[in-house]
JSON list of C-alpha atoms in Angstrom, two decimals:
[
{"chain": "A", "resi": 1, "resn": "UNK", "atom": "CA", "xyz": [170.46, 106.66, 93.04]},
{"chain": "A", "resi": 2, "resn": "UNK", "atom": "CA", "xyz": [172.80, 106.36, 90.12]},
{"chain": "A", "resi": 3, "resn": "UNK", "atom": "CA", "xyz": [173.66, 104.81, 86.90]},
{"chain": "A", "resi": 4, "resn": "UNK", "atom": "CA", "xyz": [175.39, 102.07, 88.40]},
{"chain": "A", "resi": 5, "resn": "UNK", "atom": "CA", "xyz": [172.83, 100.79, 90.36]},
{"chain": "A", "resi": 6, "resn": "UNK", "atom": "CA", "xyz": [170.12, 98.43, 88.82]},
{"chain": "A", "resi": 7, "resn": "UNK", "atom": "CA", "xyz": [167.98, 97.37, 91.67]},
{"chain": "A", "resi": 8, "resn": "UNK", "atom": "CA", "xyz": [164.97, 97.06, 89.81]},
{"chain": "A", "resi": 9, "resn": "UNK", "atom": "CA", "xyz": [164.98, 100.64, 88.63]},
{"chain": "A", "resi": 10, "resn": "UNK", "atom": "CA", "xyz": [163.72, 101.36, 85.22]},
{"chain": "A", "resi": 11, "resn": "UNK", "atom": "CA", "xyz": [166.50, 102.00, 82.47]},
{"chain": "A", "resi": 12, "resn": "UNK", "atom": "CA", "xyz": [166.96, 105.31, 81.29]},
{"chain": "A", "resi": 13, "resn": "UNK", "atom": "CA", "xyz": [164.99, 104.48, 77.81]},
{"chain": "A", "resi": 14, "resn": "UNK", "atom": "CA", "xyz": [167.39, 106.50, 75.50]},
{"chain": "A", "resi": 15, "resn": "UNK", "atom": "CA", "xyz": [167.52, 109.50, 78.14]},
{"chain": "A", "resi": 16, "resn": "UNK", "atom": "CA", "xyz": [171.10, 109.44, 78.11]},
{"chain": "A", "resi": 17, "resn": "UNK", "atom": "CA", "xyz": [171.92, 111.09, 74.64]},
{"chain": "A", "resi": 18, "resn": "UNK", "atom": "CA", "xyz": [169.18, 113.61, 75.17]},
{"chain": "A", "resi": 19, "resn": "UNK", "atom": "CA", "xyz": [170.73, 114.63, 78.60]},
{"chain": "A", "resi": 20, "resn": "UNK", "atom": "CA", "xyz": [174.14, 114.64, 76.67]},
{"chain": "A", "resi": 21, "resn": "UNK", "atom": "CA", "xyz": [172.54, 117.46, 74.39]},
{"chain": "A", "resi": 22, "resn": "UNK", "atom": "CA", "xyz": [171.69, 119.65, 77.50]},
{"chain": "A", "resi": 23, "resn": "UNK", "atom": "CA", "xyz": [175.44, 120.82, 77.43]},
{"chain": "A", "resi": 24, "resn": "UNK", "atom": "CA", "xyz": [177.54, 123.38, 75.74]},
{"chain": "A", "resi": 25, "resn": "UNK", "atom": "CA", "xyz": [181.04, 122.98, 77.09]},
{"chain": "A", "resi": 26, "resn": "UNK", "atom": "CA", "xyz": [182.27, 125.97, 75.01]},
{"chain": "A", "resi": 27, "resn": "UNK", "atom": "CA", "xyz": [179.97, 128.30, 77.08]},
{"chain": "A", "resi": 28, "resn": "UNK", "atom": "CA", "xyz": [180.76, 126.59, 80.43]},
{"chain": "A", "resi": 29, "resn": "UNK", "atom": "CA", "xyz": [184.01, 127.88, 79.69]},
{"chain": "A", "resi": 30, "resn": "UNK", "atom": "CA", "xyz": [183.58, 131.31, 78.76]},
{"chain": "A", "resi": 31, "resn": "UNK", "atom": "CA", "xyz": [181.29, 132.24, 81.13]},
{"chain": "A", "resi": 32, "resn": "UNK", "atom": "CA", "xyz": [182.00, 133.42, 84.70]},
{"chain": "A", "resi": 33, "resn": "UNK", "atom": "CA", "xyz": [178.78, 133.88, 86.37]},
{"chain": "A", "resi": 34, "resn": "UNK", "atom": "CA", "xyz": [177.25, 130.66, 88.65]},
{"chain": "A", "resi": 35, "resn": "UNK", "atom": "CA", "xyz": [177.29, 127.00, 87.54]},
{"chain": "A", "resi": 36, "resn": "UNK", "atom": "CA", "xyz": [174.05, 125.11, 87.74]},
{"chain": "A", "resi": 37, "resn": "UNK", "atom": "CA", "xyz": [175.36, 121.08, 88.03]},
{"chain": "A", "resi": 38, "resn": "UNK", "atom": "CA", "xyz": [173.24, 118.59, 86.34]},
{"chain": "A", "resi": 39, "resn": "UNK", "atom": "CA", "xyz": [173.37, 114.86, 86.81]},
{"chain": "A", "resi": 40, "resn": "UNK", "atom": "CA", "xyz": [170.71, 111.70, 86.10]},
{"chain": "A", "resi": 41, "resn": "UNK", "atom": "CA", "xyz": [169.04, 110.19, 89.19]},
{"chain": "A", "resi": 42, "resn": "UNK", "atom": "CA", "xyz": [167.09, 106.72, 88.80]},
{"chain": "A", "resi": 43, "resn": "UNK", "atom": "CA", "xyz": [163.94, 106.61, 90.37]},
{"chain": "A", "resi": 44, "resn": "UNK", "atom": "CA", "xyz": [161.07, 103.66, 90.18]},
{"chain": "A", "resi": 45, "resn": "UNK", "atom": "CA", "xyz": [159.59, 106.16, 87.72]},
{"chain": "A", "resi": 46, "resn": "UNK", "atom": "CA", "xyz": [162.30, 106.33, 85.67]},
{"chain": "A", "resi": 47, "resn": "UNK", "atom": "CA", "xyz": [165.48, 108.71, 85.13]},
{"chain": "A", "resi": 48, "resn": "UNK", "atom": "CA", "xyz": [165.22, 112.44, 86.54]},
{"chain": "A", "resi": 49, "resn": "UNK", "atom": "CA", "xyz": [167.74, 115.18, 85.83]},
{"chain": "A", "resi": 50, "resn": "UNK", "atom": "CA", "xyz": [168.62, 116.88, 89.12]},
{"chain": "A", "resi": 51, "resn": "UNK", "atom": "CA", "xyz": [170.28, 120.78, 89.43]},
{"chain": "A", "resi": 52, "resn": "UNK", "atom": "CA", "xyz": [171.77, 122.48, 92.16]},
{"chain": "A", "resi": 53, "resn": "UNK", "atom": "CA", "xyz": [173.57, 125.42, 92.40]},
{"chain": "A", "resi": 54, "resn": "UNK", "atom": "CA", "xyz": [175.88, 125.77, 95.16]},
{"chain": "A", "resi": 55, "resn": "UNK", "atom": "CA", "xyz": [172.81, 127.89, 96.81]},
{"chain": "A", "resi": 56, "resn": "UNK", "atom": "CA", "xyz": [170.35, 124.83, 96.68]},
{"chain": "A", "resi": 57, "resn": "UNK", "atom": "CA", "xyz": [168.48, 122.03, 94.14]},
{"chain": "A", "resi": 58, "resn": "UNK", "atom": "CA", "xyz": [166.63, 124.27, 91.74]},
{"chain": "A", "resi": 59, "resn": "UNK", "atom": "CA", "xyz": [165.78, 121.26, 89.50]},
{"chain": "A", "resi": 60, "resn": "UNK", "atom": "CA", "xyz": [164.57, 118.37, 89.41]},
{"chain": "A", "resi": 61, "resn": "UNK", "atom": "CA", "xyz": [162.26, 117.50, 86.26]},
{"chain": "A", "resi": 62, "resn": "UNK", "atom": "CA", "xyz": [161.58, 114.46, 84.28]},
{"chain": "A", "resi": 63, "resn": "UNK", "atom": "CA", "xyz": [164.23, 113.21, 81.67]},
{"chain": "A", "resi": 64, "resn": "UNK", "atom": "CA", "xyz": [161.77, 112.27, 79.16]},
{"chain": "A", "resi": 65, "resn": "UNK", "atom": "CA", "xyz": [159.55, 115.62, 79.30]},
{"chain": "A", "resi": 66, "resn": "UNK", "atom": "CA", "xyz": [159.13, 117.00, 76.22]},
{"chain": "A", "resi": 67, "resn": "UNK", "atom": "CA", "xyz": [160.25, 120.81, 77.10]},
{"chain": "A", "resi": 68, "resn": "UNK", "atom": "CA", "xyz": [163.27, 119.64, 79.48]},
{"chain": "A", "resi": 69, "resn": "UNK", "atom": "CA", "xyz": [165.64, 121.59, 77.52]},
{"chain": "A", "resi": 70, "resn": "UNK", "atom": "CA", "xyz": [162.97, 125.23, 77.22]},
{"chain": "A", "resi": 71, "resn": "UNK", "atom": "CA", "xyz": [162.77, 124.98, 81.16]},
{"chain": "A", "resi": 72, "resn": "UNK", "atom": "CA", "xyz": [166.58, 124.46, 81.91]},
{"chain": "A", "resi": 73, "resn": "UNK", "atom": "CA", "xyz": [167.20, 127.18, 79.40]},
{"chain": "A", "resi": 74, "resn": "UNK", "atom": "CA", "xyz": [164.95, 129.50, 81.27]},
{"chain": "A", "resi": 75, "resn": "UNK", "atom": "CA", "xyz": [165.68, 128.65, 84.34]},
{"chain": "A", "resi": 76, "resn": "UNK", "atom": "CA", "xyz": [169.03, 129.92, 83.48]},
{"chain": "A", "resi": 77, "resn": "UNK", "atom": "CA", "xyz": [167.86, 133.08, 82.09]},
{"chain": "A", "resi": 78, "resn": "UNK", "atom": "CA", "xyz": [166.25, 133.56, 85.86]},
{"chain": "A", "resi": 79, "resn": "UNK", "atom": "CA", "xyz": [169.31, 133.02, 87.94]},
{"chain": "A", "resi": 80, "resn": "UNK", "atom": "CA", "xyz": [171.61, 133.92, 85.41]},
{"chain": "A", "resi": 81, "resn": "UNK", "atom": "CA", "xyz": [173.51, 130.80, 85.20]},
{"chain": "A", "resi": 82, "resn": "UNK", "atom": "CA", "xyz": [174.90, 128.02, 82.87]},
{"chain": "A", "resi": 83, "resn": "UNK", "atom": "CA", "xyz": [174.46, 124.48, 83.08]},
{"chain": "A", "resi": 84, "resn": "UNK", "atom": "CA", "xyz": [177.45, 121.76, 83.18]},
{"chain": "A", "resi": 85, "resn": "UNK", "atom": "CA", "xyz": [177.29, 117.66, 83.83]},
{"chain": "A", "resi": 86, "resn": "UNK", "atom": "CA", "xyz": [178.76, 117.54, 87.78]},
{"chain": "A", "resi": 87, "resn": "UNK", "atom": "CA", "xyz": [177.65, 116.72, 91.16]},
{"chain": "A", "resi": 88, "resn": "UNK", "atom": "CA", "xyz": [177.30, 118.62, 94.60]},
{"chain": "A", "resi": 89, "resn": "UNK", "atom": "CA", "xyz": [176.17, 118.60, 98.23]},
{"chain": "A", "resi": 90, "resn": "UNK", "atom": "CA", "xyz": [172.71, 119.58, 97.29]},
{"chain": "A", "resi": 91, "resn": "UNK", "atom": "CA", "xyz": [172.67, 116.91, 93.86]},
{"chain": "A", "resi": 92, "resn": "UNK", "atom": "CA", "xyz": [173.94, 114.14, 96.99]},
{"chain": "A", "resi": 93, "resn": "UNK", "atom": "CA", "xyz": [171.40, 115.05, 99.30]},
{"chain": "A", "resi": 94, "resn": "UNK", "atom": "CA", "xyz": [168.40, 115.03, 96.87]},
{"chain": "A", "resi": 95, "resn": "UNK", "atom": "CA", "xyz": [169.12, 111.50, 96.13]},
{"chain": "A", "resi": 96, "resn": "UNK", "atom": "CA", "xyz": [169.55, 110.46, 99.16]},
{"chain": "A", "resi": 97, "resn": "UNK", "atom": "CA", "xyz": [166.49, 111.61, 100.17]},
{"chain": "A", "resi": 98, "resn": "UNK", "atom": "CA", "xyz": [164.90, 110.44, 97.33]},
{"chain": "A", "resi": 99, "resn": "UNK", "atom": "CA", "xyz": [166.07, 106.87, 98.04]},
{"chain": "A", "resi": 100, "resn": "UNK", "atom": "CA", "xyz": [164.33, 107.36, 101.37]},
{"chain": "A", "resi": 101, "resn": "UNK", "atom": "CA", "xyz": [160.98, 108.64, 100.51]},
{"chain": "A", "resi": 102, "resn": "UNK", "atom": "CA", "xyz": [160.62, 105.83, 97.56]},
{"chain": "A", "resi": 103, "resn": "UNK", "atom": "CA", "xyz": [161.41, 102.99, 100.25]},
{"chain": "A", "resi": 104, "resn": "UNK", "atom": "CA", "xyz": [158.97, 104.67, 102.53]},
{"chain": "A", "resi": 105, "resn": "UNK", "atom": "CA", "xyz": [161.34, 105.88, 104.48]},
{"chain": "A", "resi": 106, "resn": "UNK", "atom": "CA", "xyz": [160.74, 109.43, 104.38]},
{"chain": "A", "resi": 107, "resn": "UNK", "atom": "CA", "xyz": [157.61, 111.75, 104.39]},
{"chain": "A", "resi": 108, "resn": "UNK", "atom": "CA", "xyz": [159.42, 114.98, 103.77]},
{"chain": "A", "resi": 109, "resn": "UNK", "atom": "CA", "xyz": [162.36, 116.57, 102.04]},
{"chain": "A", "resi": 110, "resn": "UNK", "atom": "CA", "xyz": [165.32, 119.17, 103.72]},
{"chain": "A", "resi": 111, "resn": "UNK", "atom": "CA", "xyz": [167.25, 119.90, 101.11]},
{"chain": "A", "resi": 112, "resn": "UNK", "atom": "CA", "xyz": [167.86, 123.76, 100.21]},
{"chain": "A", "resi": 113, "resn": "UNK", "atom": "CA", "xyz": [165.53, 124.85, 97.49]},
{"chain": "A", "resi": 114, "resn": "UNK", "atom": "CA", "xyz": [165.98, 127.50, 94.68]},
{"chain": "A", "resi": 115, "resn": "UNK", "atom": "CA", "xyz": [162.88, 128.14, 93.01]},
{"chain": "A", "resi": 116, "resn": "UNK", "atom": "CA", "xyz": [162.45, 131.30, 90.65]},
{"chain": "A", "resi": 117, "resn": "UNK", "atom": "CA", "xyz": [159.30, 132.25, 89.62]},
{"chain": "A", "resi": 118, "resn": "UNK", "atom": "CA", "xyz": [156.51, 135.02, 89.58]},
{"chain": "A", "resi": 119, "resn": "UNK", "atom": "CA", "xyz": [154.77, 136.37, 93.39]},
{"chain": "A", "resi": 120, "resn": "UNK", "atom": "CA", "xyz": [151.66, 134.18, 92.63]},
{"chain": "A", "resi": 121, "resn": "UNK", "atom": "CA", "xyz": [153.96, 130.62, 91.65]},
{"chain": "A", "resi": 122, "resn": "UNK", "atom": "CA", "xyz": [155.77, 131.25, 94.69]},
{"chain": "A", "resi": 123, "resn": "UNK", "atom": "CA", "xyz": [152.47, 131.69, 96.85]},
{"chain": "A", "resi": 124, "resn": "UNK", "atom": "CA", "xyz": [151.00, 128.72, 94.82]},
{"chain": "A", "resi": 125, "resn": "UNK", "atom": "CA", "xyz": [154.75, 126.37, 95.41]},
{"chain": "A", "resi": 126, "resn": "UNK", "atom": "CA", "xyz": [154.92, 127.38, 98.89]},
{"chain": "A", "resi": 127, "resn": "UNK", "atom": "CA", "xyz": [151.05, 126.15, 99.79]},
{"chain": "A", "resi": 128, "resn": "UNK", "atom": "CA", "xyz": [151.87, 122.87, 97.57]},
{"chain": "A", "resi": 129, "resn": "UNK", "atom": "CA", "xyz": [154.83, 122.29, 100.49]},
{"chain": "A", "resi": 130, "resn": "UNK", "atom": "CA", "xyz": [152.36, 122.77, 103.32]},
{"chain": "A", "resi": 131, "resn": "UNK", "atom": "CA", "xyz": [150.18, 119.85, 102.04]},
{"chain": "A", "resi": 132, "resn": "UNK", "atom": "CA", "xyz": [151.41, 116.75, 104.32]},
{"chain": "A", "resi": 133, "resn": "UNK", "atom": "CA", "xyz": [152.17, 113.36, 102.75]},
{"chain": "A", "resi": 134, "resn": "UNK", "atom": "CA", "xyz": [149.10, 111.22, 102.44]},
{"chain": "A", "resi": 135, "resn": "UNK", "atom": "CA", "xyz": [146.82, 114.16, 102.20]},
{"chain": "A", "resi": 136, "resn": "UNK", "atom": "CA", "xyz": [145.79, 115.86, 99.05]},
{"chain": "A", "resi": 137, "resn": "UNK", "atom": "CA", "xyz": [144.36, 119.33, 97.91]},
{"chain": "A", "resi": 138, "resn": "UNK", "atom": "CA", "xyz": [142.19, 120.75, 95.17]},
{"chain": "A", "resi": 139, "resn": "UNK", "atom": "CA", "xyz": [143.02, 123.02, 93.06]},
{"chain": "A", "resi": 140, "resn": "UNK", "atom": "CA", "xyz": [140.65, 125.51, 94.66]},
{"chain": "A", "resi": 141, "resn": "UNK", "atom": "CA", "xyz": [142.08, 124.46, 98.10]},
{"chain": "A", "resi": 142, "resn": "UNK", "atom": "CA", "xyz": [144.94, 126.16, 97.05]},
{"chain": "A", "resi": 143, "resn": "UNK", "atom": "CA", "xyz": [143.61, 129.11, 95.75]},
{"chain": "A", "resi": 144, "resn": "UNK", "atom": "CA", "xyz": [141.42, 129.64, 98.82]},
{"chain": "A", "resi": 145, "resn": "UNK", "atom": "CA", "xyz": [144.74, 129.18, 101.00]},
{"chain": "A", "resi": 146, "resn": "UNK", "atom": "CA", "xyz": [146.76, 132.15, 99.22]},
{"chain": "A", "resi": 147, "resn": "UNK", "atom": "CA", "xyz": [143.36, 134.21, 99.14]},
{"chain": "A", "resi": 148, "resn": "UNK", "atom": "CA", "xyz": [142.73, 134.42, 95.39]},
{"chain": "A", "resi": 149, "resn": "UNK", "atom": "CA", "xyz": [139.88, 131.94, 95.54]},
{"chain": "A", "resi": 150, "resn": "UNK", "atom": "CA", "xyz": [138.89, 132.81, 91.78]},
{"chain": "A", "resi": 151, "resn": "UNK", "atom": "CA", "xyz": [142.71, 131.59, 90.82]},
{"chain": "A", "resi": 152, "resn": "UNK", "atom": "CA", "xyz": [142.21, 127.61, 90.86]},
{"chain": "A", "resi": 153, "resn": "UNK", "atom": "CA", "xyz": [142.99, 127.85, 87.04]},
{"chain": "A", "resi": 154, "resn": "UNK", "atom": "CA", "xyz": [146.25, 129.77, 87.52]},
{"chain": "A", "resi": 155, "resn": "UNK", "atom": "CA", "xyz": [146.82, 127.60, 90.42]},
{"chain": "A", "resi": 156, "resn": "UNK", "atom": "CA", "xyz": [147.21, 124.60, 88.28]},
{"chain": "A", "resi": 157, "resn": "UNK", "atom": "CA", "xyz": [149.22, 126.64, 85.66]},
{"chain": "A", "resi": 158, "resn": "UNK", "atom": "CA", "xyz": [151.61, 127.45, 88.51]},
{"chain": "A", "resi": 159, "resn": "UNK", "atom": "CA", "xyz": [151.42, 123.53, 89.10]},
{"chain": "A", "resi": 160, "resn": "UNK", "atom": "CA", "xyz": [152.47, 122.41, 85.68]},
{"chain": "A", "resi": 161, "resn": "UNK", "atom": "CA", "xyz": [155.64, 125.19, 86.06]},
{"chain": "A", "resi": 162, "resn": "UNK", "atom": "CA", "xyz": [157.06, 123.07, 88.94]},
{"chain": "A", "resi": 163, "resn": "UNK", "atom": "CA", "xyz": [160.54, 122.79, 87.85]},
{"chain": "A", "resi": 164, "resn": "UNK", "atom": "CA", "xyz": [161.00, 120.35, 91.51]},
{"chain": "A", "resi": 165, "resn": "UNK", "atom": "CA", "xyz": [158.35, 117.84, 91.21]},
{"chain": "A", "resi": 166, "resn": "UNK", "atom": "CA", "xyz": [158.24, 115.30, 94.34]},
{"chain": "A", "resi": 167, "resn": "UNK", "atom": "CA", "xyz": [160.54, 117.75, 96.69]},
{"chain": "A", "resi": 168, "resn": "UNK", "atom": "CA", "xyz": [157.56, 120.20, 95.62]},
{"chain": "A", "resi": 169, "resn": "UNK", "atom": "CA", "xyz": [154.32, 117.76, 96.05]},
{"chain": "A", "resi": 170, "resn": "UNK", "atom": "CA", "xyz": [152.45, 118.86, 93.12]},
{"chain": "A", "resi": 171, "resn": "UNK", "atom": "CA", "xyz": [151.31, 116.05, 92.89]},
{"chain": "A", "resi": 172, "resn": "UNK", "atom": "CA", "xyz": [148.85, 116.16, 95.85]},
{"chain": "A", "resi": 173, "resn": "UNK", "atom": "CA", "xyz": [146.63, 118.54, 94.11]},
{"chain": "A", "resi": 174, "resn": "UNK", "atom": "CA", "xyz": [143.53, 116.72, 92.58]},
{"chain": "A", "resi": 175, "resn": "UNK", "atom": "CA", "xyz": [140.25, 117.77, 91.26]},
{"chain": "A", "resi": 176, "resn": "UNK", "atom": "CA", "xyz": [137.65, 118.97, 93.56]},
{"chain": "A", "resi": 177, "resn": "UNK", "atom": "CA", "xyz": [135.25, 115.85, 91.85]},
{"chain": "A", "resi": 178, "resn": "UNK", "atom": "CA", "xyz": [137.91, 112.89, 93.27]},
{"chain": "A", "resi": 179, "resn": "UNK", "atom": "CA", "xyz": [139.87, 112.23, 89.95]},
{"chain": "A", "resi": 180, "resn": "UNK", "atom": "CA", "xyz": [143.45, 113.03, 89.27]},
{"chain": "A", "resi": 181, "resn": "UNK", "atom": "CA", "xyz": [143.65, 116.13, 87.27]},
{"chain": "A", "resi": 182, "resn": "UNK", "atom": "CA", "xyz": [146.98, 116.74, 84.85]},
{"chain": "A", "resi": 183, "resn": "UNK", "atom": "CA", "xyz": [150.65, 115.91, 85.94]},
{"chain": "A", "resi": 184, "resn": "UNK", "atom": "CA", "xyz": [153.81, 117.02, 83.87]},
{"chain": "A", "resi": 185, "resn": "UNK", "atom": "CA", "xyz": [155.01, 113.99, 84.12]},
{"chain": "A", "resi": 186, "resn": "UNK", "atom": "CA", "xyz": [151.88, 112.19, 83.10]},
{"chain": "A", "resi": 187, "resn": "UNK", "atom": "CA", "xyz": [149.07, 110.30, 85.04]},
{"chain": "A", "resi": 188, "resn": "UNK", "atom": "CA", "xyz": [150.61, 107.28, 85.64]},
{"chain": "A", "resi": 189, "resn": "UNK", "atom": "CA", "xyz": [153.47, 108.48, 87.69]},
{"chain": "A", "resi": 190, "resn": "UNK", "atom": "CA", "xyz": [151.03, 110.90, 89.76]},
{"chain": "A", "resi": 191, "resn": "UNK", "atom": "CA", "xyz": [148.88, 108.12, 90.09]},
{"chain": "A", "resi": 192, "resn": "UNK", "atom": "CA", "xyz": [152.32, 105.95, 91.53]},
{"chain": "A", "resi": 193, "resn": "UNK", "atom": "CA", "xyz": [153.27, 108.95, 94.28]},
{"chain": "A", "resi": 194, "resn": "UNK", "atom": "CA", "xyz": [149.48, 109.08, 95.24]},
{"chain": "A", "resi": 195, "resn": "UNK", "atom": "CA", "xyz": [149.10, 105.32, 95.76]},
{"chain": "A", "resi": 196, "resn": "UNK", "atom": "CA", "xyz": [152.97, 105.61, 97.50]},
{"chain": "A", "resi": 197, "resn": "UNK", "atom": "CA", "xyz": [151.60, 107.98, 100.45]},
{"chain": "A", "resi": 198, "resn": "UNK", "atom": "CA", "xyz": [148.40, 106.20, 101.15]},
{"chain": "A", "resi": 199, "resn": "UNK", "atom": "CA", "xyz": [146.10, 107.34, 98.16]},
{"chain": "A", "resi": 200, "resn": "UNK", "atom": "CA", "xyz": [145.47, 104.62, 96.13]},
{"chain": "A", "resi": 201, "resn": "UNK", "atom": "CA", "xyz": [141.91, 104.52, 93.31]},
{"chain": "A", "resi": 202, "resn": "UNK", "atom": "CA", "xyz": [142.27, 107.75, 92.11]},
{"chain": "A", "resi": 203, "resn": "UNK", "atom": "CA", "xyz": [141.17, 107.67, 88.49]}
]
């Protein structure tokens, strides 16, 4: 969903100059390696700022979170890459599908994923896209699932590193007592997705 649409969406709440900061069109130009497009996408929990390579969607974070600008810049120290404002396939797909699974029209997500990271955040990201809508995991689930059952700690560090939130469900990882546990993109929203797929009264 874009900026032209307004069908109850939340405004972007100032997000708009901060996203405009994200860009340095001097070093789009001078560099020759791959292009990482960023655009906004509305959502009924506000503005996110999707990436895509041509390879796949390798963000999708938050417009409001406080280190938006530290993870793009290290995601591009990963894959080597600069960021410009643009679209693509993978940016058209995401919000299409996105559209879908916020009017409960979809349960998973296709599109092509590019998601850097250490051996364990890939074991922990890769577990977190096992977990089926309307179910949740601890985090000690997890860590019993990619046999480090003394990781549930790291586990949620690997959580809060999500650079694809949603596509990625970290979301669906709670506390082993029943409440919520932390979310990047604060309670409230986790709280939204979990009551979304069937999970509402978490606390």
């Amino acid at each position: 969903m874009k900026d032209g649409d307004d069908r109850g969406y939340k405004s972007h709440d100032g997000s708009r100059d901060a996203f405009a900061c994200l860009f340095d069109e001097s070093v789009v130009k001078n560099f020759s390696g791959a292009l990482v497009v960023l655009t906004r996408v509305l959502t009924p929990l506000g503005p996110l700022i999707a990436g895509a390579t041509e390879d796949g969607l390798c963000l999708l974070e938050f417009a409001e979170h406080p280190q938006l600008k530290t993870r793009i810049n290290r995601l591009c120290k990963e894959i080597h890459c600069v960021v410009t404002p643009g679209e693509n396939a993978h940016i058209n797909r995401v919000q299409h599908e996105l559209d879908e699974y916020f009017s409960g029209k979809r349960t998973d997500f296709n599109v092509p994923l590019i998601v850097p990271g250490t051996d364990f955040q890939l074991q922990v990201w890769e577990e977190l896209q096992r977990i089926p809508y309307g179910e949740t995991r601890s985090y000690e689930d997890i860590a019993l699932a990619i046999n480090n059952p003394r990781a549930f700690r790291a586990v949620g560090l690997a959580n809060g590193n999500n650079r694809i939130p949603i596509v990625i469900p970290c979301h669906r990882v709670v506390r082993a007592n029943g409440t919520l546990g932390g979310y990047g993109g604060e309670q409230w929203r986790k709280r939204f997705l979990l009551d979304l797929e069937g999970h509402p009264g978490f606390n």
